[in-house]
Short mmCIF file of C-alpha atoms in Angstrom, two decimals:
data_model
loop_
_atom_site.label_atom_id
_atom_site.label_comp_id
_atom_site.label_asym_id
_atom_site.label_seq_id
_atom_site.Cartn_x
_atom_site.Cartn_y
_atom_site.Cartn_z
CA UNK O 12 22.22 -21.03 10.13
CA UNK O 13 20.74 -18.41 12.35
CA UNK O 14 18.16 -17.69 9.65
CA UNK O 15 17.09 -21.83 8.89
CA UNK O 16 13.95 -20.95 11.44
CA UNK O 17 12.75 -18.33 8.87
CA UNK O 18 13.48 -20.30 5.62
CA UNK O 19 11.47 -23.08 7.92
CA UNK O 20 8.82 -20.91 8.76
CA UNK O 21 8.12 -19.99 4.85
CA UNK O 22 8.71 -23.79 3.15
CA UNK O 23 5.43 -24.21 6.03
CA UNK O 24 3.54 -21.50 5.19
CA UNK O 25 3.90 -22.24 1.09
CA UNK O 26 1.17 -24.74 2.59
CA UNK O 27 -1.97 -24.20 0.55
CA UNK O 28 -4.25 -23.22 3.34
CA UNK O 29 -1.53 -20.76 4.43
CA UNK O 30 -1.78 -19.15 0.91
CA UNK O 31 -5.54 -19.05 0.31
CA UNK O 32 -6.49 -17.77 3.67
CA UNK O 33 -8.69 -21.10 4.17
CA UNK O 34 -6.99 -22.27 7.52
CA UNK O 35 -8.89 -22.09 11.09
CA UNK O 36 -7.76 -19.29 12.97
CA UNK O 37 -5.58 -20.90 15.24
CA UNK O 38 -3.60 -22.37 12.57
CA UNK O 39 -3.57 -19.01 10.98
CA UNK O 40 -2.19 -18.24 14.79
CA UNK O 41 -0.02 -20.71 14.25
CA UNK O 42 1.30 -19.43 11.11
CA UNK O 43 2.26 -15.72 12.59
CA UNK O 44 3.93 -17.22 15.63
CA UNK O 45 6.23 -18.84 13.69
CA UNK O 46 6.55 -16.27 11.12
CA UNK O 47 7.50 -13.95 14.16
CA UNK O 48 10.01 -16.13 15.53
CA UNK O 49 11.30 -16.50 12.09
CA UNK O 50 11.42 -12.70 11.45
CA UNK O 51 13.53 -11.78 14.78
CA UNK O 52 15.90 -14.21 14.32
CA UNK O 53 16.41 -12.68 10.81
CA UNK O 54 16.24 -9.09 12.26
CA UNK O 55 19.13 -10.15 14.76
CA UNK O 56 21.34 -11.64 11.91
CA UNK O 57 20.87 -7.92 9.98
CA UNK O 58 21.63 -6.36 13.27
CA UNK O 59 24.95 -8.43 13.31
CA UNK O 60 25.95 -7.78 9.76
CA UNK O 61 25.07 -3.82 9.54
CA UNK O 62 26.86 -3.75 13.26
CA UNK O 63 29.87 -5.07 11.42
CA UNK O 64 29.62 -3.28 8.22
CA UNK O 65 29.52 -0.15 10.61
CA UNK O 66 32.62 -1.08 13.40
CA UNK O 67 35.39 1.29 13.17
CA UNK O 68 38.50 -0.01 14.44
CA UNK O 69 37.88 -1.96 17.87
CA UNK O 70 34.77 -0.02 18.58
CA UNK O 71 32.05 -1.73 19.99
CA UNK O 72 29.79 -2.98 16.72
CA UNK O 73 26.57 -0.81 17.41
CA UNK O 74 23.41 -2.40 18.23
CA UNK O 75 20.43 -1.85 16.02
CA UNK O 76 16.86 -1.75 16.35
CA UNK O 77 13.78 -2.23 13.37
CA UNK O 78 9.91 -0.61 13.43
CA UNK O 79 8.86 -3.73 11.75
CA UNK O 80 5.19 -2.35 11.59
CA UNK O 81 6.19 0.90 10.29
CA UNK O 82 2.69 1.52 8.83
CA UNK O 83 1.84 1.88 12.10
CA UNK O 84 1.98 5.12 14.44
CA UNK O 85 4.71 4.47 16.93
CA UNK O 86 8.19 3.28 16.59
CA UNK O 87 9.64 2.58 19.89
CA UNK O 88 13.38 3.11 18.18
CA UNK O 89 12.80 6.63 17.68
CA UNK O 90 11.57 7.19 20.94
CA UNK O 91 15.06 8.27 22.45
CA UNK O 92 14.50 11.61 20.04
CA UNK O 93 12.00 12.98 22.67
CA UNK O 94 15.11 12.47 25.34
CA UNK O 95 17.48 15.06 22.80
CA UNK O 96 19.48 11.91 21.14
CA UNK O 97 20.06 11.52 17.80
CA UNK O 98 19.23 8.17 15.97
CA UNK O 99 20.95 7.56 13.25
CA UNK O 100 18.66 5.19 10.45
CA UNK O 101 20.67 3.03 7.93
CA UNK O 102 17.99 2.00 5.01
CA UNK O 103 18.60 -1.46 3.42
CA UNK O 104 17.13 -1.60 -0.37
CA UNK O 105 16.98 -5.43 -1.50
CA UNK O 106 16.52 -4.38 -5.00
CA UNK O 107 18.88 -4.89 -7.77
CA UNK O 108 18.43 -1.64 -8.87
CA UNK O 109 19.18 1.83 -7.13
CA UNK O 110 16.14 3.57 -5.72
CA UNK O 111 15.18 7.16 -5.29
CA UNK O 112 12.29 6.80 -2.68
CA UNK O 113 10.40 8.45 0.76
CA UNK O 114 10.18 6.63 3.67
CA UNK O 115 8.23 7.60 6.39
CA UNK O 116 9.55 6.93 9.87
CA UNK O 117 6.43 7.73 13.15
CA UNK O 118 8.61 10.23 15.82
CA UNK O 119 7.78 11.06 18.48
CA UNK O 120 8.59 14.71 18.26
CA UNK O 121 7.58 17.47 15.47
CA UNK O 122 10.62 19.54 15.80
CA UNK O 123 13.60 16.97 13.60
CA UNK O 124 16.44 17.58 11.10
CA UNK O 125 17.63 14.82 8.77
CA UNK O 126 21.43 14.75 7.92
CA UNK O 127 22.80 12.34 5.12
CA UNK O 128 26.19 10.76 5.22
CA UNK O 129 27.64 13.72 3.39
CA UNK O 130 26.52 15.14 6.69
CA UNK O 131 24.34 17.84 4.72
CA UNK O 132 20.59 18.93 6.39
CA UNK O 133 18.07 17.50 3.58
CA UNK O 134 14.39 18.60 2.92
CA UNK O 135 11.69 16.46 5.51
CA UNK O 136 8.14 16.79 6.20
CA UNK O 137 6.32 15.65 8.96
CA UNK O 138 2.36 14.51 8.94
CA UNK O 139 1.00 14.85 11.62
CA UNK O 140 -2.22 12.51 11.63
CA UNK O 141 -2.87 13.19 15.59
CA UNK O 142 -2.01 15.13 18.45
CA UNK O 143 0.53 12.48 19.33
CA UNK O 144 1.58 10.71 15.87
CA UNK O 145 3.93 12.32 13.54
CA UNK O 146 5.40 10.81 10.68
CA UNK O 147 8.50 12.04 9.01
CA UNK O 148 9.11 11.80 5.46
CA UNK O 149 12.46 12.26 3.31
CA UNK O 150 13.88 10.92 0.48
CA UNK O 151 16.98 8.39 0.06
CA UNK O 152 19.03 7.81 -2.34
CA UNK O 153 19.90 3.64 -2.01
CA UNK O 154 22.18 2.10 -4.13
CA UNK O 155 21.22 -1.80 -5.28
CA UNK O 156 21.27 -4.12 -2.56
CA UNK O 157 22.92 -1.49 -0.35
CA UNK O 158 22.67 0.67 2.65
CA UNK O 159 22.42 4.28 2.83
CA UNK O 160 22.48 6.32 6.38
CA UNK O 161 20.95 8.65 7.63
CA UNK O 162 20.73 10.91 10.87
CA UNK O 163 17.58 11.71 12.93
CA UNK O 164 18.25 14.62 15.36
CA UNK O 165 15.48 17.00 17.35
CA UNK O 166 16.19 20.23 16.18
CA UNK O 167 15.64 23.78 17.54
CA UNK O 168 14.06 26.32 16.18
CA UNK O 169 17.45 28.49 15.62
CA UNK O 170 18.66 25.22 13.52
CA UNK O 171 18.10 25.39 9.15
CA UNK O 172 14.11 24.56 8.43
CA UNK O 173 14.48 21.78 5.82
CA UNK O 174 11.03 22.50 4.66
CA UNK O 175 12.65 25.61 3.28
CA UNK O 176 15.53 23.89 1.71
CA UNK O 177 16.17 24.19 -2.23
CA UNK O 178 14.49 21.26 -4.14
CA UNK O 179 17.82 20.09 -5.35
CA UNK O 180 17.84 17.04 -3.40
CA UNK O 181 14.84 15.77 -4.66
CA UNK O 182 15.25 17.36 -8.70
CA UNK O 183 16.46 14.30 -10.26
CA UNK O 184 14.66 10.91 -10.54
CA UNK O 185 16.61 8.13 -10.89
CA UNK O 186 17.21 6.55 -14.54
CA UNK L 30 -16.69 25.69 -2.92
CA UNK L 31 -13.34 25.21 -4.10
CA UNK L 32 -12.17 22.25 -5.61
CA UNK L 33 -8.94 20.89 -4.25
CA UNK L 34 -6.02 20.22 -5.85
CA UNK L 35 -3.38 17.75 -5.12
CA UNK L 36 -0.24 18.70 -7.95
CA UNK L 37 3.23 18.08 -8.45
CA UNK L 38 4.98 17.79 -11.83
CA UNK L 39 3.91 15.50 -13.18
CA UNK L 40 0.33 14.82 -12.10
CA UNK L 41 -2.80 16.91 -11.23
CA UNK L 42 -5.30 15.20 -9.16
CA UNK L 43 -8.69 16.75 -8.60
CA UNK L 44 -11.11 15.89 -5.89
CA UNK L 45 -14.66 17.92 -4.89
CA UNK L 46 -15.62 19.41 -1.68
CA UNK L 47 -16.01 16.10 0.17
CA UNK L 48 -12.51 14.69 -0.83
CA UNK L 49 -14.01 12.38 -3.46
CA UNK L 50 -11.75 11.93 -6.66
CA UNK L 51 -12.87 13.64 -9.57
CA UNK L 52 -10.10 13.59 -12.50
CA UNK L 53 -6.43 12.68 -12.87
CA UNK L 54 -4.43 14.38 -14.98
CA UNK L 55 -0.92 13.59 -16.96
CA UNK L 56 0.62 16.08 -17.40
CA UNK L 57 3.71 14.91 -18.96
CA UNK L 58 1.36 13.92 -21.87
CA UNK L 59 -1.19 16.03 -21.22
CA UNK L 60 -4.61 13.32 -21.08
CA UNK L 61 -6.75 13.44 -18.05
CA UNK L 62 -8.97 10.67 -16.89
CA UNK L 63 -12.32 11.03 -15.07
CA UNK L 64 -12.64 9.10 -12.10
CA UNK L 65 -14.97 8.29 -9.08
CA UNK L 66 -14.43 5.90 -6.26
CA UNK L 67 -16.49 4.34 -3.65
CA UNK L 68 -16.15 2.00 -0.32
CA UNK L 69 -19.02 -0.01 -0.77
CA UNK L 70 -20.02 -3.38 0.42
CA UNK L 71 -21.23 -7.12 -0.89
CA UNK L 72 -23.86 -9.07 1.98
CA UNK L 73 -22.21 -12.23 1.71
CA UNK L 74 -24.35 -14.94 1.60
CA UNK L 75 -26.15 -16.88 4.49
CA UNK L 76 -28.01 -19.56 2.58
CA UNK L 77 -31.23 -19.01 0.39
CA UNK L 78 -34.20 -21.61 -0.13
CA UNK L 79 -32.42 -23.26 -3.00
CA UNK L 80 -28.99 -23.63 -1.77
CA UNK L 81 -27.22 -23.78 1.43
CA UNK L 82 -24.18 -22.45 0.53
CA UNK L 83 -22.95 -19.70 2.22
CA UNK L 84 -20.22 -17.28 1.95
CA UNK L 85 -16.96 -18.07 3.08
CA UNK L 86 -13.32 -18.54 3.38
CA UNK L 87 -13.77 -20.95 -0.33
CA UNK L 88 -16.66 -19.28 -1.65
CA UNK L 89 -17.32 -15.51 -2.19
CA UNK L 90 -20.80 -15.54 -2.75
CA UNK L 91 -22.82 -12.11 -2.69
CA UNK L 92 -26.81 -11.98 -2.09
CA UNK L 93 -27.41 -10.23 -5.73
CA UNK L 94 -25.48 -8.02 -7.40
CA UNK L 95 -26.28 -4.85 -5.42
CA UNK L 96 -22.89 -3.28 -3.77
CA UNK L 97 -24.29 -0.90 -1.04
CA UNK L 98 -22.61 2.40 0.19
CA UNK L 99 -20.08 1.44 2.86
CA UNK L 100 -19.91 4.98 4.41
CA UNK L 101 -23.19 7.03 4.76
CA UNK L 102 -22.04 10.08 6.77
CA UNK L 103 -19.83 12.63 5.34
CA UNK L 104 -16.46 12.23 6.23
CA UNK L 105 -14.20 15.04 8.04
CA UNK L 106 -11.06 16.12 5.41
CA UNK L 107 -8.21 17.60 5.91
CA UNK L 108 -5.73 18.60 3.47
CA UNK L 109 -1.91 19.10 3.92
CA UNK L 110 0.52 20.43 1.48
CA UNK L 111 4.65 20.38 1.69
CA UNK L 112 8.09 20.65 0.27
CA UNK L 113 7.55 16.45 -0.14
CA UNK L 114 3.95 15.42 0.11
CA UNK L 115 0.53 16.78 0.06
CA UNK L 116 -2.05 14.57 1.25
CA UNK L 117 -5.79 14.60 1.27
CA UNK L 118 -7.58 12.59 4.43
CA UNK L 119 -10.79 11.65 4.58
CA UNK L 120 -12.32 10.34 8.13
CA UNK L 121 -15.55 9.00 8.36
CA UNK L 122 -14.64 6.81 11.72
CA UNK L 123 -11.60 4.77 13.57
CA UNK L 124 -12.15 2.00 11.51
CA UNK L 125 -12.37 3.67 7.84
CA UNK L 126 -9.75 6.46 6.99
CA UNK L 127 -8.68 7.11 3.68
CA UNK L 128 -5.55 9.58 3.10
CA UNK L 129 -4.08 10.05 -1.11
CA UNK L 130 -0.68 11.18 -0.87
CA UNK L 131 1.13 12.74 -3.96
CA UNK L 132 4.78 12.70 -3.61
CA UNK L 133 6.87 15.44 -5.30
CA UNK L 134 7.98 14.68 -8.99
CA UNK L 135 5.92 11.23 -8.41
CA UNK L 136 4.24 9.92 -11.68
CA UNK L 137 1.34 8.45 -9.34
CA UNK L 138 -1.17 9.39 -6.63
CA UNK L 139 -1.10 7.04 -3.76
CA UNK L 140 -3.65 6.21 -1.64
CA UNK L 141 -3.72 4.42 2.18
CA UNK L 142 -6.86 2.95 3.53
CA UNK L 143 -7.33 1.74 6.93
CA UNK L 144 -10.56 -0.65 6.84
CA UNK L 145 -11.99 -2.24 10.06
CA UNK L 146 -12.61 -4.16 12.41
CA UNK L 147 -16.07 -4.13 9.93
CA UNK L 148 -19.30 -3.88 12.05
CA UNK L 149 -21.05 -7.37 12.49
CA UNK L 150 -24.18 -5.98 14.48
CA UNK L 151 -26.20 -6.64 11.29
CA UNK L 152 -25.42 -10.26 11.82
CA UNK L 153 -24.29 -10.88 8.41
CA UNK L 154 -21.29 -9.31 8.13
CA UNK L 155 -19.70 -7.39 4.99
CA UNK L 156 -17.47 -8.14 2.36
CA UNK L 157 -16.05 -4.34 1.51
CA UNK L 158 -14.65 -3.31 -1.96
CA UNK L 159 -12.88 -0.18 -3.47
CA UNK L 160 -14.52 0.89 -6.69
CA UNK L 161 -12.88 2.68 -9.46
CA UNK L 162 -14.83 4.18 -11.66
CA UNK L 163 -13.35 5.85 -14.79
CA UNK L 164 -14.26 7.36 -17.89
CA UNK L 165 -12.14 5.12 -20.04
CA UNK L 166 -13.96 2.54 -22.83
CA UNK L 167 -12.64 -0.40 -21.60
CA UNK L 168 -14.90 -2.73 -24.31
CA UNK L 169 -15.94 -5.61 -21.01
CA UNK L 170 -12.24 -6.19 -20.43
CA UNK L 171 -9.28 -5.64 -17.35
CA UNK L 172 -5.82 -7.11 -16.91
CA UNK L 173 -4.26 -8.27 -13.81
CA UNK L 174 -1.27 -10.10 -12.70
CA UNK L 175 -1.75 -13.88 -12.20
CA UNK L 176 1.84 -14.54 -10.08
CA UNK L 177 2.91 -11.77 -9.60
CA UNK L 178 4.73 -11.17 -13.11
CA UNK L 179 2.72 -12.02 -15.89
CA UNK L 180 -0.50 -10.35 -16.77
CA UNK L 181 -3.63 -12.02 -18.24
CA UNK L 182 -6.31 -10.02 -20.03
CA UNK L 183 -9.66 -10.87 -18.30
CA UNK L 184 -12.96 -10.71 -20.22
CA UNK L 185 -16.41 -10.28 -18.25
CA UNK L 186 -18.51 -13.43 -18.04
CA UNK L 187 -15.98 -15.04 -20.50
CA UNK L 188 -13.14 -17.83 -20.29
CA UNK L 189 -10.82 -18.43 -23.31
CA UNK L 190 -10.82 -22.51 -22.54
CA UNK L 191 -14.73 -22.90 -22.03
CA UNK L 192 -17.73 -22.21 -22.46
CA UNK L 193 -18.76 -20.36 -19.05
CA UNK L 194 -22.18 -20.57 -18.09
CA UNK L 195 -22.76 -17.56 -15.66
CA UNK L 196 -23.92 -18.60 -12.43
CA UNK L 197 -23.02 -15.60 -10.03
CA UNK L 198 -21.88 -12.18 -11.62
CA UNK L 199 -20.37 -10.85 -9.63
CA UNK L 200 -18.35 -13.23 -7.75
CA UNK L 201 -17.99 -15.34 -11.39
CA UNK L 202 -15.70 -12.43 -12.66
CA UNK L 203 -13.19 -11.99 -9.67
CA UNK L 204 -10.13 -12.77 -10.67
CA UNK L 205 -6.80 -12.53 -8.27
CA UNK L 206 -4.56 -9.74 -8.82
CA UNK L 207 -0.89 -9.84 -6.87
CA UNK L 208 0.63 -6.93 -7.53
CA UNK L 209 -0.69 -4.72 -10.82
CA UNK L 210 -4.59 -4.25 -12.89
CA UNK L 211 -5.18 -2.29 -15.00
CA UNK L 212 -8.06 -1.22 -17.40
CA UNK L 213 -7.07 0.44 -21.15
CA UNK L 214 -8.85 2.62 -23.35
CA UNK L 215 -7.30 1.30 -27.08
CA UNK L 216 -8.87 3.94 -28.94
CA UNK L 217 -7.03 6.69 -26.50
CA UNK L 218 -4.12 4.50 -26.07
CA UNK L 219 -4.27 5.44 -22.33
CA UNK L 220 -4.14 3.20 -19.59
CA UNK L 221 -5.41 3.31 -15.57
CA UNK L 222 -2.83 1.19 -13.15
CA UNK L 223 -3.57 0.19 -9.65
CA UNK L 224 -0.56 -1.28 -8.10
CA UNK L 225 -1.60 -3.30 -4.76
CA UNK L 226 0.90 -3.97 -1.79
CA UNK L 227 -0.88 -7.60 -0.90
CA UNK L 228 -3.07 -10.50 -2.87
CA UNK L 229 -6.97 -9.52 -3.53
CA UNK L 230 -9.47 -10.13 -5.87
CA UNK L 231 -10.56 -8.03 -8.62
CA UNK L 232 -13.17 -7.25 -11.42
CA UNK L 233 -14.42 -5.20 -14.24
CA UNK L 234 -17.97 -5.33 -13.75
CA UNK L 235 -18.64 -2.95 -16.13
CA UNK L 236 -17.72 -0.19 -18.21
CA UNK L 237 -14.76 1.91 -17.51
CA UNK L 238 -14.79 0.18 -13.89
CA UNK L 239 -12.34 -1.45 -12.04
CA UNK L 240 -13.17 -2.73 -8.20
CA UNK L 241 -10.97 -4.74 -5.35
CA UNK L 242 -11.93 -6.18 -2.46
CA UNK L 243 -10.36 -5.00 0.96
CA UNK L 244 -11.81 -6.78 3.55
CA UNK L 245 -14.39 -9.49 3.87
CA UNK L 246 -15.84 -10.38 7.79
CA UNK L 247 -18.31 -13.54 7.26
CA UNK L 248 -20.27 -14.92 10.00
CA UNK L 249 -20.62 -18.78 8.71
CA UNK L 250 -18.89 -21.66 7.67
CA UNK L 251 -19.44 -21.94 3.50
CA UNK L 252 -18.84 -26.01 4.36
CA UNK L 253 -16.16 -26.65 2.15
CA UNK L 254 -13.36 -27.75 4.83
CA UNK L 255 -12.72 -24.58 7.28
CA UNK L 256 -15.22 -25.50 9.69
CA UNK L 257 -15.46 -22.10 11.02
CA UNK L 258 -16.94 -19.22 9.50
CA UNK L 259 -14.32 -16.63 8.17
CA UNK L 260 -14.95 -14.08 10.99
CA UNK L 261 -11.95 -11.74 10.83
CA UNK L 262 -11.84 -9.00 13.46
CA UNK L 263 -9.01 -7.47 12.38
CA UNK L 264 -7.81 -3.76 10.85
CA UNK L 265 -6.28 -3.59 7.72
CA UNK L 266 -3.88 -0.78 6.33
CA UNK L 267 -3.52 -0.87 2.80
CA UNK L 268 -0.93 0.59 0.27
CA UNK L 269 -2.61 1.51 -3.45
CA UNK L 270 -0.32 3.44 -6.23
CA UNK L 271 -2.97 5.01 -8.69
CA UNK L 272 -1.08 5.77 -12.36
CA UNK L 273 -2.62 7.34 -15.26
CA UNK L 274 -0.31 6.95 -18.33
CA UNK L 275 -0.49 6.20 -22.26
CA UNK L 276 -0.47 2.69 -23.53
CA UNK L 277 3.29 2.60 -24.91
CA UNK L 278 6.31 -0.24 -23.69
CA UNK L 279 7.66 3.00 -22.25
CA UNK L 280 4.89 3.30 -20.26
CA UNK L 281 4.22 -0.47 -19.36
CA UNK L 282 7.96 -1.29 -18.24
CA UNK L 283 7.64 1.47 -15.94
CA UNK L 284 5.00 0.23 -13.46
CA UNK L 285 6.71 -2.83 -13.21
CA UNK L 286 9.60 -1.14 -10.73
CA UNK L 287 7.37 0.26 -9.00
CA UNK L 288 4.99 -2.95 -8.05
CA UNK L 289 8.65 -4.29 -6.79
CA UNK L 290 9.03 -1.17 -4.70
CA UNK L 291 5.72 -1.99 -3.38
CA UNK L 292 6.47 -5.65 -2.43
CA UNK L 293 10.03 -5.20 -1.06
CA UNK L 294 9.90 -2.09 0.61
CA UNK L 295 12.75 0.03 1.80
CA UNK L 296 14.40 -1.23 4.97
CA UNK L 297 15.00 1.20 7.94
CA UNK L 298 17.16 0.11 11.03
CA UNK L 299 17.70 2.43 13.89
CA UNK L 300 20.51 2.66 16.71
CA UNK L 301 21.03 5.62 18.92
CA UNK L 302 24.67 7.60 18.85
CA UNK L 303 25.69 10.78 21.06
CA UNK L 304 27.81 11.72 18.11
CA UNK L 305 27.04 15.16 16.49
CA UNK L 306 24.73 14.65 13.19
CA UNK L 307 27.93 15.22 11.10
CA UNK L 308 30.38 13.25 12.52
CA UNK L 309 28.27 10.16 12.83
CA UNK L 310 28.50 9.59 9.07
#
């Protein structure tokens, strides 16, 4: 039920205007407002699901956070890096197939490590397109319609440089 | 005076002193492609003494055929290389970066644009394409996807169902692409892919050429229902996967993944823990 306003949101914007890019542009402002409203009440249904998936005993379900604009340069969800916390990133791949991929995630440090859930340190690069935008790039492993986790943490410079890490994560494509 | 080099193991990518793309190479068969590619630009149309119509949110109408040079200084580069990605950028301003990425043991270059807000001081406004321009024989004809999933071969100034009568070149062969085009040499049996992450329109306007439009900023109403001209002010940043490969089924059931990687990207979700990076997992 709690996602009806996004299944709402796309049986109006199958509206031919919608498609075509022919609407005025306050319909078209229409059209994003309720695709946003749409969108966070979808986000806050995966937020209650991977919270559950990820409750250990009577623990408090944790509370998650999206960069839904990730090809942009700041994601407030990474920001508590630049405070010394980690932030651990669970990736959701809705295809039927698994997938050996990067993703790039903007931080808001240059100085990271990226643990898997085997807890090992795996290879990431960071692009830096400004003085104040870094991206970081890694590769995942996600099985079909699955989750795989991850942990961001800032690392010192005493910790393993993953830049310098054997290729092994990253030596076999998926079939 | 070097050339640089973007390679990984499976593709060499070759661009001259000014970033521009010269030549990719596959290496897992061994055939290289020459290739160029240009922002340029369309005037759309404001009316002319026979017609009124301009162009529009409906209508894409150029003023002739001529596609002018979107970016006449010479851009800044700056090239990276890593254990995961090198990447080639090319600034010429805030509102038109280019950066090709080339992932480690990726079968394709990747390039990400970021186009606008386009200057309207001319008063006109621009409609900006991406030209490919290739050294394949592509004998007048380009595929692209019609929904999404099946692809129809497109033939310049020609419709299988009727007799076209060619009123506007240019704007008479764009066709929409959703997710894949692609332009074959038969005699090589080699084939160039672009895989797009949103809806545009495409065209082989000639030989060996593939182009795209990216971004089109009209200033007036082309009178066919808007009511407002299609003046749009924003920036775009655009996803483009660039594969050379041979023309086999091998070859042509492997892009298809890969346009569904594009469309239903990876999912990240955060939270924050004060657990140590091993014992979160």
């Amino acid at each position: 039920q709690d996602i009806m306003v996004m299944r709402q949101a796309m049986g109006v914007l199958q509206h031919h205007d919608a498609v075509s890019g022919t609407e005025q542009q306050h319909v078209a402002d229409d059209y994003a407002e309720r695709l946003s409203i749409g969108n966070t009440a979808t986000l806050q249904t995966m937020n209650q699901l991977v919270g559950q998936l990820l409750q250990k005993g009577k623990t408090a379900a944790p509370e998650f956070t999206f960069c839904p604009l990730l090809n942009e340069s700041i994601c407030p969800s990474t920001n508590p890096l630049s405070s010394g916390s980690s932030v651990p990133v669970v990736i959701y791949n809705s295809l039927s197939w698994t997938r050996y991929e990067q993703v790039k995630i903007p931080i808001p440090l240059v100085n990271v490590q990226v643990t898997n859930s085997s807890g090992q340190v795996i290879p990431s690069q960071i692009l830096s397109y400004s003085s104040n935008t870094s991206i970081l790039v890694f590769y995942v492993m996600v099985p079909p319609l699955g989750y795989s986790s991850f942990v961001i943490a800032p690392a010192s410079n005493d910790d393993e440089d993953a830049t310098k890490l054997e290729n092994k994560y990253y030596s076999k494509p998926v079939k | 005076q070097d050339l640089i080099v973007l390679e990984n193991s499976k593709v060499i990518a070759l661009f001259d002193q000014l970033g521009n793309i010269m030549s990719i190479t596959n290496k897992t068969s061994g055939q290289y492609i020459n290739v160029t590619q240009e922002y340029l630009y369309y005037l759309p149309s404001f009316g002319t003494d026979e017609t009124t119509q301009c162009s529009g949110a409906y209508i894409f109408l150029p003023i002739g055929t001529t596609a002018y040079q979107y970016n006449n200084n010479t851009p800044g580069i700056t090239v990276s290389q890593g254990p995961i990605v090198q990447t080639l950028t090319r600034y010429w301003s805030d509102t038109m970066i280019q950066t090709y990425l080339l992932y480690v043991d990726s079968d394709h270059l990747e390039t990400e644009e970021v186009v606008g807000p386009i200057d309207i001081s001319d008063g006109i406004g621009k409609e900006v394409i991406s030209r490919f321009t290739t050294s394949l024989q592509t004998d007048q004809t380009w595929y692209s996807d019609s929904n999404g999933m099946e692809m129809q071969k497109r033939v310049i100034n020609y419709r299988p169902s009727w007799n076209l009568t060619v009123v506007q070149p240019v704007s008479g062969n764009y066709v929409p692409v959703n997710n894949i085009a692609f332009i074959q040499d038969v005699n090589q049996q080699v084939q160039f892919t672009v895989l797009t992450d949103r809806s545009r329109g495409c065209a082989s306007l000639d030989n060996g050429e593939i182009e795209f439009m990216l971004h089109r900023r009209t200033l007036y109403d082309d009178q066919r229902g808007v009511g407002e001209p299609m003046n749009e002010s924003t920036q775009i940043i655009t996803t483009t996967k660039l594969i050379f490969h041979d023309i086999s089924t091998r070859a042509q059931s492997h892009y298809r993944p890969q346009a569904q990687s594009i469309s239903n990207p990876l999912y990240p979700m955060f939270t924050t823990t004060s657990m140590s990076s091993t014992l979160w997992p």
